[in-house]
Amino acid sequence: MAEEILNKNWKMKSLTDREFLETTVPGSVYQTYLAHGKMEDPFYRDNEEKALELMKEDFEFITEFDVSDELLASDEILLHFDGIDTLGDISLNGKHLGKTDNMHRIWEFDVTDTVKKQGNLLRVILFSPVNYIYDSYEQDPASSDCSDAMRGCSRLRKAHCMFGWDWGPRLPDAGIFRNVKLLGIQDARIDNVYITQKHEKNGVTLSIQAEAVRAFGQIPFSPGSSDGDCAQYCYRVTITDPEGTVRTYDNSPAQILVENPKLWWPNGYGEQPLYKIRLELLRGQQLLDVWERRIGLRTATVSRKRDEWGESFAHEVNGVCIFAMGADYIPEDNVLPRVTPERTRRLLTQARDAHFNCIRVWGGGYYPDDAFYDICDELGLLVWQDFMFACCTYDLTKAFEESITAEFIDNIKRIRHHACLGLWCGNNEMEMFLAENVSGWCKKPGQLSDYFKMYEYIIPKVLEKYDPQTFYWPASPSSGGGFDAPNDENRGDVHYWDVWHGDKPITEFRKFYFRYLSEFGFQSFPALKTVETFTLPEDRNIFSYVMEKHQRNQSANGKIMNYLGQTYLYPADFGTLLYASQLLQAEAMRYGVEHFRRHRGRCMGTLIWQLNDCWPTASWSMIDYEGRWKAVQYYAKRFFAPLLISCEEEGTLTQNTNVNAEPFTLRKSVTLCASNETMQDQAVEIGWQLRYADGTCIREHQERAVIPALSSCWFPKTELPEARIHEEYVSYEMTVDGEIVSAGSVLFCAPKHFHFADPHLRVELAEEGILKVYASAFAKSVEIKNGDDTLLLEDNYFDMNPGCRSIRVLEGKLENLQVRSVYDIR
């Protein structure tokens, strides 16, 4: 099949303008205007409002191109769009080809009789998404949309979060956001390739099911079958193993045995070897088409088994139940052309480096580009893939059903071969909202039945045909569907928000033992240098107009201050307040994750909301829009580490029966737990120390133990009745072969009430790429940064006993180094 990319010579203008602007494809309206200085940065201050007004216009994209003789000689020529955002009207050489109304689909138009050798003019009109949803909602307001998004967003198959969310702006850009191609079909092309795996003792048997379609034909056929002239066609399969050994199989064998297979594993459990598959469609000796992908040899499902607590819910890969550690991924930018493979690789690599093994693609955005899944394959990040429905209700008209069914097929066929694909999920939070009928979500009698049809009939039916081997889950959260207690603690997955939205203290996490926590989080502000990218100096107060424009969760700044008041002294300046907010977030997530990891087996997953931002803002992100790690990302590198030592501290008031004693006594204790999320037993030494605030050791204990693979091991509780809660703390560590692999500390009171000694922190460059940090007393949450806050360190925001610690520098200039700790929140 001949292919020519049509990504050059594009121009764009508003239909009300006279002059075209040069643009790129992939590209968008905002990207083009920004490149030509025709609009202000939509992320700066409150420019979002001006940018939204622009999207009430309609726009025109055009390009002129020539075509090769080879392509013109094809039996059929198709104009192919990998992604149009969203409401398009397509014409070529003055001939109208059709319309588009779904950014999640692939669109093709027959141009066999329209295209010519030279001087072709392709014209794409993109209509205003803002006007469309306004008009649609006005005609029928009986729908439910996310309360933070523009009304009517559910009426358009466009990333819902482009219309706003409780972490994102209202910037519904438009454009051609993926490649445009001409496809020349000679005789037939490959249409549908599905590879299944059967793992046995003697190897892995690959069953390669492939269908083709003839030029101008819509009926798939199987080459090599005895049905009519199908016998004239055949497939040739070439498999290249991870070492580069090539094997070719002629005449389209139905099954291929891969001996001595190298299995693909999620990050932390093994390697990620990938096999290259090349499938060639031939008619006699004539090569008609080629399909090439990489696959990983593995089994992947979700284990759901009855047990003493209810029913398990765990990713099972190659027969091993893993503890999912990761975060929820949202679109990386509101201007989609700025999302490049390089930018995505950097983000996902930083997730891998913090010991993530799982990423959930949230359903309110869009299906990521192919590069996203390729990178997850390489890094060992298991993908929980939502279909693109979130926090809305939908009317299942005939046209809507046809559109979403085509959307499902396109994306299932595109994604299903990836080793990283862990499961498909129907939607985000809709079962939960409809079951509870929160704020009158169910506004039409048919909305409940439409929900059942979409997520418990249509999607399963499509998956049964196109990807029956991948596990399907109807919603997140869910207990399995049917509105059967979708947020049940003892079944399925849970979204837990009483900590944060419910204003509960972080200690509330320890009251629960969720089977799989697919959403929970805590907000913080981004770094000061990130805030400076969208503010003027006078804006730098969290309750200023501009700061509140970059805070989309209602009353969230007040929530941060509420939690801060419970935890830290009041910060004396804006920068310290931002630092304190990040520590609140980090401590909340540490407190929760460590608790759930201590109960491995009952709980088998913690996915934090959210990994990234789409613009510079206050949010739940772990890495801010400018790529700076918040404190929680460094904390995650520690609390997601394969070997983890954590402490369940206790400080409870007990009533005394002795009338001569104080009426109540504060009972203090520590219980250590070692978590081993590796495939081998680990011989460790654990120790703890009760210390004064200056770091002097009062009491200590060490012991050796073997922690079984894939387990958590509790150690006996130690009572510490003598500990003075305002002057003393406990530090603890776990070592392997004399090297500390995990460590931490606990207080028995809020940090604001602890009498920290001045640690006299200082940091200096010791040798190339190595910093040394010195402390004269206990220092909590030590932050190291440089002048422009671009340092990426081996570790940061760590607790430190008095002494010296070496830290490796991964990125950034070693200029104007600064260091602080909780002692400096005052």
PDB file of N, CA and C in Angstrom, residues 723-770:
ATOM      1  N   ALA A 723       8.428   8.424  76.014  1.00  0.00           N
ATOM      2  CA  ALA A 723       8.651   9.410  74.955  1.00  0.00           C
ATOM      3  C   ALA A 723       7.889  10.697  75.238  1.00  0.00           C
ATOM      4  N   ARG A 724       8.569  11.808  75.103  1.00  0.00           N
ATOM      5  CA  ARG A 724       7.958  13.124  75.263  1.00  0.00           C
ATOM      6  C   ARG A 724       7.579  13.626  73.872  1.00  0.00           C
ATOM      7  N   ILE A 725       6.289  13.810  73.647  1.00  0.00           N
ATOM      8  CA  ILE A 725       5.806  13.976  72.279  1.00  0.00           C
ATOM      9  C   ILE A 725       6.272  15.262  71.621  1.00  0.00           C
ATOM     10  N   HIS A 726       6.597  16.286  72.391  1.00  0.00           N
ATOM     11  CA  HIS A 726       6.989  17.566  71.803  1.00  0.00           C
ATOM     12  C   HIS A 726       8.502  17.703  71.640  1.00  0.00           C
ATOM     13  N   GLU A 727       9.259  16.806  72.268  1.00  0.00           N
ATOM     14  CA  GLU A 727      10.725  16.932  72.251  1.00  0.00           C
ATOM     15  C   GLU A 727      11.423  15.729  71.623  1.00  0.00           C
ATOM     16  N   GLU A 728      10.710  14.625  71.387  1.00  0.00           N
ATOM     17  CA  GLU A 728      11.380  13.403  70.932  1.00  0.00           C
ATOM     18  C   GLU A 728      10.649  12.812  69.735  1.00  0.00           C
ATOM     19  N   TYR A 729      11.412  12.135  68.901  1.00  0.00           N
ATOM     20  CA  TYR A 729      10.867  11.520  67.694  1.00  0.00           C
ATOM     21  C   TYR A 729      11.499  10.155  67.507  1.00  0.00           C
ATOM     22  N   VAL A 730      10.953   9.391  66.577  1.00  0.00           N
ATOM     23  CA  VAL A 730      11.494   8.071  66.257  1.00  0.00           C
ATOM     24  C   VAL A 730      11.970   8.075  64.809  1.00  0.00           C
ATOM     25  N   SER A 731      13.210   7.619  64.604  1.00  0.00           N
ATOM     26  CA  SER A 731      13.712   7.383  63.250  1.00  0.00           C
ATOM     27  C   SER A 731      13.849   5.879  63.055  1.00  0.00           C
ATOM     28  N   TYR A 732      13.769   5.445  61.811  1.00  0.00           N
ATOM     29  CA  TYR A 732      13.853   4.005  61.529  1.00  0.00           C
ATOM     30  C   TYR A 732      14.445   3.820  60.138  1.00  0.00           C
ATOM     31  N   GLU A 733      14.986   2.628  59.901  1.00  0.00           N
ATOM     32  CA  GLU A 733      15.596   2.342  58.607  1.00  0.00           C
ATOM     33  C   GLU A 733      15.610   0.840  58.362  1.00  0.00           C
ATOM     34  N   MET A 734      15.786   0.483  57.096  1.00  0.00           N
ATOM     35  CA  MET A 734      15.973  -0.905  56.687  1.00  0.00           C
ATOM     36  C   MET A 734      17.215  -0.958  55.817  1.00  0.00           C
ATOM     37  N   THR A 735      18.107  -1.890  56.118  1.00  0.00           N
ATOM     38  CA  THR A 735      19.339  -2.032  55.352  1.00  0.00           C
ATOM     39  C   THR A 735      19.404  -3.421  54.727  1.00  0.00           C
ATOM     40  N   VAL A 736      20.071  -3.478  53.589  1.00  0.00           N
ATOM     41  CA  VAL A 736      20.393  -4.733  52.910  1.00  0.00           C
ATOM     42  C   VAL A 736      21.891  -4.710  52.647  1.00  0.00           C
ATOM     43  N   ASP A 737      22.587  -5.699  53.179  1.00  0.00           N
ATOM     44  CA  ASP A 737      24.053  -5.773  53.048  1.00  0.00           C
ATOM     45  C   ASP A 737      24.710  -4.477  53.498  1.00  0.00           C
ATOM     46  N   GLY A 738      24.190  -3.909  54.577  1.00  0.00           N
ATOM     47  CA  GLY A 738      24.789  -2.717  55.155  1.00  0.00           C
ATOM     48  C   GLY A 738      24.397  -1.407  54.501  1.00  0.00           C
ATOM     49  N   GLU A 739      23.615  -1.440  53.422  1.00  0.00           N
ATOM     50  CA  GLU A 739      23.201  -0.227  52.732  1.00  0.00           C
ATOM     51  C   GLU A 739      21.750   0.096  53.067  1.00  0.00           C
ATOM     52  N   ILE A 740      21.492   1.354  53.440  1.00  0.00           N
ATOM     53  CA  ILE A 740      20.128   1.761  53.753  1.00  0.00           C
ATOM     54  C   ILE A 740      19.310   1.792  52.470  1.00  0.00           C
ATOM     55  N   VAL A 741      18.208   1.034  52.420  1.00  0.00           N
ATOM     56  CA  VAL A 741      17.346   1.006  51.239  1.00  0.00           C
ATOM     57  C   VAL A 741      16.030   1.724  51.481  1.00  0.00           C
ATOM     58  N   SER A 742      15.693   1.958  52.743  1.00  0.00           N
ATOM     59  CA  SER A 742      14.451   2.658  53.073  1.00  0.00           C
ATOM     60  C   SER A 742      14.574   3.192  54.490  1.00  0.00           C
ATOM     61  N   ALA A 743      14.053   4.415  54.710  1.00  0.00           N
ATOM     62  CA  ALA A 743      14.159   5.025  56.033  1.00  0.00           C
ATOM     63  C   ALA A 743      13.069   6.069  56.190  1.00  0.00           C
ATOM     64  N   GLY A 744      12.840   6.468  57.434  1.00  0.00           N
ATOM     65  CA  GLY A 744      11.850   7.501  57.703  1.00  0.00           C
ATOM     66  C   GLY A 744      11.866   7.903  59.151  1.00  0.00           C
ATOM     67  N   SER A 745      10.909   8.734  59.527  1.00  0.00           N
ATOM     68  CA  SER A 745      10.780   9.160  60.911  1.00  0.00           C
ATOM     69  C   SER A 745       9.332   9.466  61.207  1.00  0.00           C
ATOM     70  N   VAL A 746       8.970   9.435  62.499  1.00  0.00           N
ATOM     71  CA  VAL A 746       7.615   9.778  62.905  1.00  0.00           C
ATOM     72  C   VAL A 746       7.652  10.685  64.134  1.00  0.00           C
ATOM     73  N   LEU A 747       6.668  11.577  64.168  1.00  0.00           N
ATOM     74  CA  LEU A 747       6.422  12.408  65.350  1.00  0.00           C
ATOM     75  C   LEU A 747       5.154  11.899  66.025  1.00  0.00           C
ATOM     76  N   PHE A 748       5.010  12.196  67.307  1.00  0.00           N
ATOM     77  CA  PHE A 748       3.793  11.830  68.032  1.00  0.00           C
ATOM     78  C   PHE A 748       2.872  13.030  68.219  1.00  0.00           C
ATOM     79  N   CYS A 749       3.185  14.131  67.558  1.00  0.00           N
ATOM     80  CA  CYS A 749       2.339  15.312  67.601  1.00  0.00           C
ATOM     81  C   CYS A 749       2.425  15.995  66.247  1.00  0.00           C
ATOM     82  N   ALA A 750       1.592  16.984  66.012  1.00  0.00           N
ATOM     83  CA  ALA A 750       1.669  17.740  64.769  1.00  0.00           C
ATOM     84  C   ALA A 750       3.002  18.472  64.708  1.00  0.00           C
ATOM     85  N   PRO A 751       3.593  18.592  63.510  1.00  0.00           N
ATOM     86  CA  PRO A 751       4.878  19.300  63.406  1.00  0.00           C
ATOM     87  C   PRO A 751       4.845  20.699  64.008  1.00  0.00           C
ATOM     88  N   LYS A 752       3.691  21.366  63.958  1.00  0.00           N
ATOM     89  CA  LYS A 752       3.613  22.737  64.503  1.00  0.00           C
ATOM     90  C   LYS A 752       3.844  22.760  66.008  1.00  0.00           C
ATOM     91  N   HIS A 753       3.633  21.604  66.691  1.00  0.00           N
ATOM     92  CA  HIS A 753       3.796  21.547  68.140  1.00  0.00           C
ATOM     93  C   HIS A 753       5.104  20.893  68.560  1.00  0.00           C
ATOM     94  N   PHE A 754       5.884  20.426  67.585  1.00  0.00           N
ATOM     95  CA  PHE A 754       7.162  19.789  67.926  1.00  0.00           C
ATOM     96  C   PHE A 754       8.228  20.864  68.091  1.00  0.00           C
ATOM     97  N   HIS A 755       9.078  20.688  69.079  1.00  0.00           N
ATOM     98  CA  HIS A 755      10.107  21.682  69.381  1.00  0.00           C
ATOM     99  C   HIS A 755      11.373  21.358  68.587  1.00  0.00           C
ATOM    100  N   PHE A 756      11.337  21.679  67.302  1.00  0.00           N
ATOM    101  CA  PHE A 756      12.502  21.423  66.460  1.00  0.00           C
ATOM    102  C   PHE A 756      13.695  22.257  66.930  1.00  0.00           C
ATOM    103  N   ALA A 757      14.854  21.632  66.940  1.00  0.00           N
ATOM    104  CA  ALA A 757      16.095  22.382  67.119  1.00  0.00           C
ATOM    105  C   ALA A 757      16.538  22.902  65.762  1.00  0.00           C
ATOM    106  N   ASP A 758      17.212  24.021  65.750  1.00  0.00           N
ATOM    107  CA  ASP A 758      17.716  24.551  64.484  1.00  0.00           C
ATOM    108  C   ASP A 758      18.753  23.585  63.916  1.00  0.00           C
ATOM    109  N   PRO A 759      18.498  22.976  62.736  1.00  0.00           N
ATOM    110  CA  PRO A 759      19.452  22.008  62.186  1.00  0.00           C
ATOM    111  C   PRO A 759      20.649  22.660  61.502  1.00  0.00           C
ATOM    112  N   HIS A 760      20.637  24.002  61.378  1.00  0.00           N
ATOM    113  CA  HIS A 760      21.736  24.707  60.718  1.00  0.00           C
ATOM    114  C   HIS A 760      22.097  24.027  59.399  1.00  0.00           C
ATOM    115  N   LEU A 761      21.095  23.828  58.585  1.00  0.00           N
ATOM    116  CA  LEU A 761      21.301  23.119  57.315  1.00  0.00           C
ATOM    117  C   LEU A 761      22.236  23.902  56.392  1.00  0.00           C
ATOM    118  N   ARG A 762      23.085  23.186  55.713  1.00  0.00           N
ATOM    119  CA  ARG A 762      23.878  23.768  54.634  1.00  0.00           C
ATOM    120  C   ARG A 762      24.120  22.695  53.580  1.00  0.00           C
ATOM    121  N   VAL A 763      24.301  23.140  52.359  1.00  0.00           N
ATOM    122  CA  VAL A 763      24.525  22.227  51.240  1.00  0.00           C
ATOM    123  C   VAL A 763      25.684  22.758  50.419  1.00  0.00           C
ATOM    124  N   GLU A 764      26.495  21.842  49.927  1.00  0.00           N
ATOM    125  CA  GLU A 764      27.640  22.240  49.119  1.00  0.00           C
ATOM    126  C   GLU A 764      27.927  21.173  48.076  1.00  0.00           C
ATOM    127  N   LEU A 765      28.616  21.595  47.026  1.00  0.00           N
ATOM    128  CA  LEU A 765      29.029  20.668  45.977  1.00  0.00           C
ATOM    129  C   LEU A 765      30.295  19.983  46.439  1.00  0.00           C
ATOM    130  N   ALA A 766      30.240  18.664  46.615  1.00  0.00           N
ATOM    131  CA  ALA A 766      31.379  17.906  47.125  1.00  0.00           C
ATOM    132  C   ALA A 766      32.297  17.456  46.005  1.00  0.00           C
ATOM    133  N   GLU A 767      31.716  16.992  44.928  1.00  0.00           N
ATOM    134  CA  GLU A 767      32.451  16.541  43.754  1.00  0.00           C
ATOM    135  C   GLU A 767      31.498  16.592  42.584  1.00  0.00           C
ATOM    136  N   GLU A 768      31.976  16.274  41.405  1.00  0.00           N
ATOM    137  CA  GLU A 768      31.144  16.386  40.213  1.00  0.00           C
ATOM    138  C   GLU A 768      29.854  15.583  40.369  1.00  0.00           C
ATOM    139  N   GLY A 769      28.714  16.292  40.347  1.00  0.00           N
ATOM    140  CA  GLY A 769      27.424  15.622  40.394  1.00  0.00           C
ATOM    141  C   GLY A 769      27.002  15.136  41.760  1.00  0.00           C
ATOM    142  N   ILE A 770      27.709  15.488  42.816  1.00  0.00           N
ATOM    143  CA  ILE A 770      27.366  15.039  44.171  1.00  0.00           C
ATOM    144  C   ILE A 770      27.256  16.243  45.100  1.00  0.00           C
TER     145      ILE A 770
END
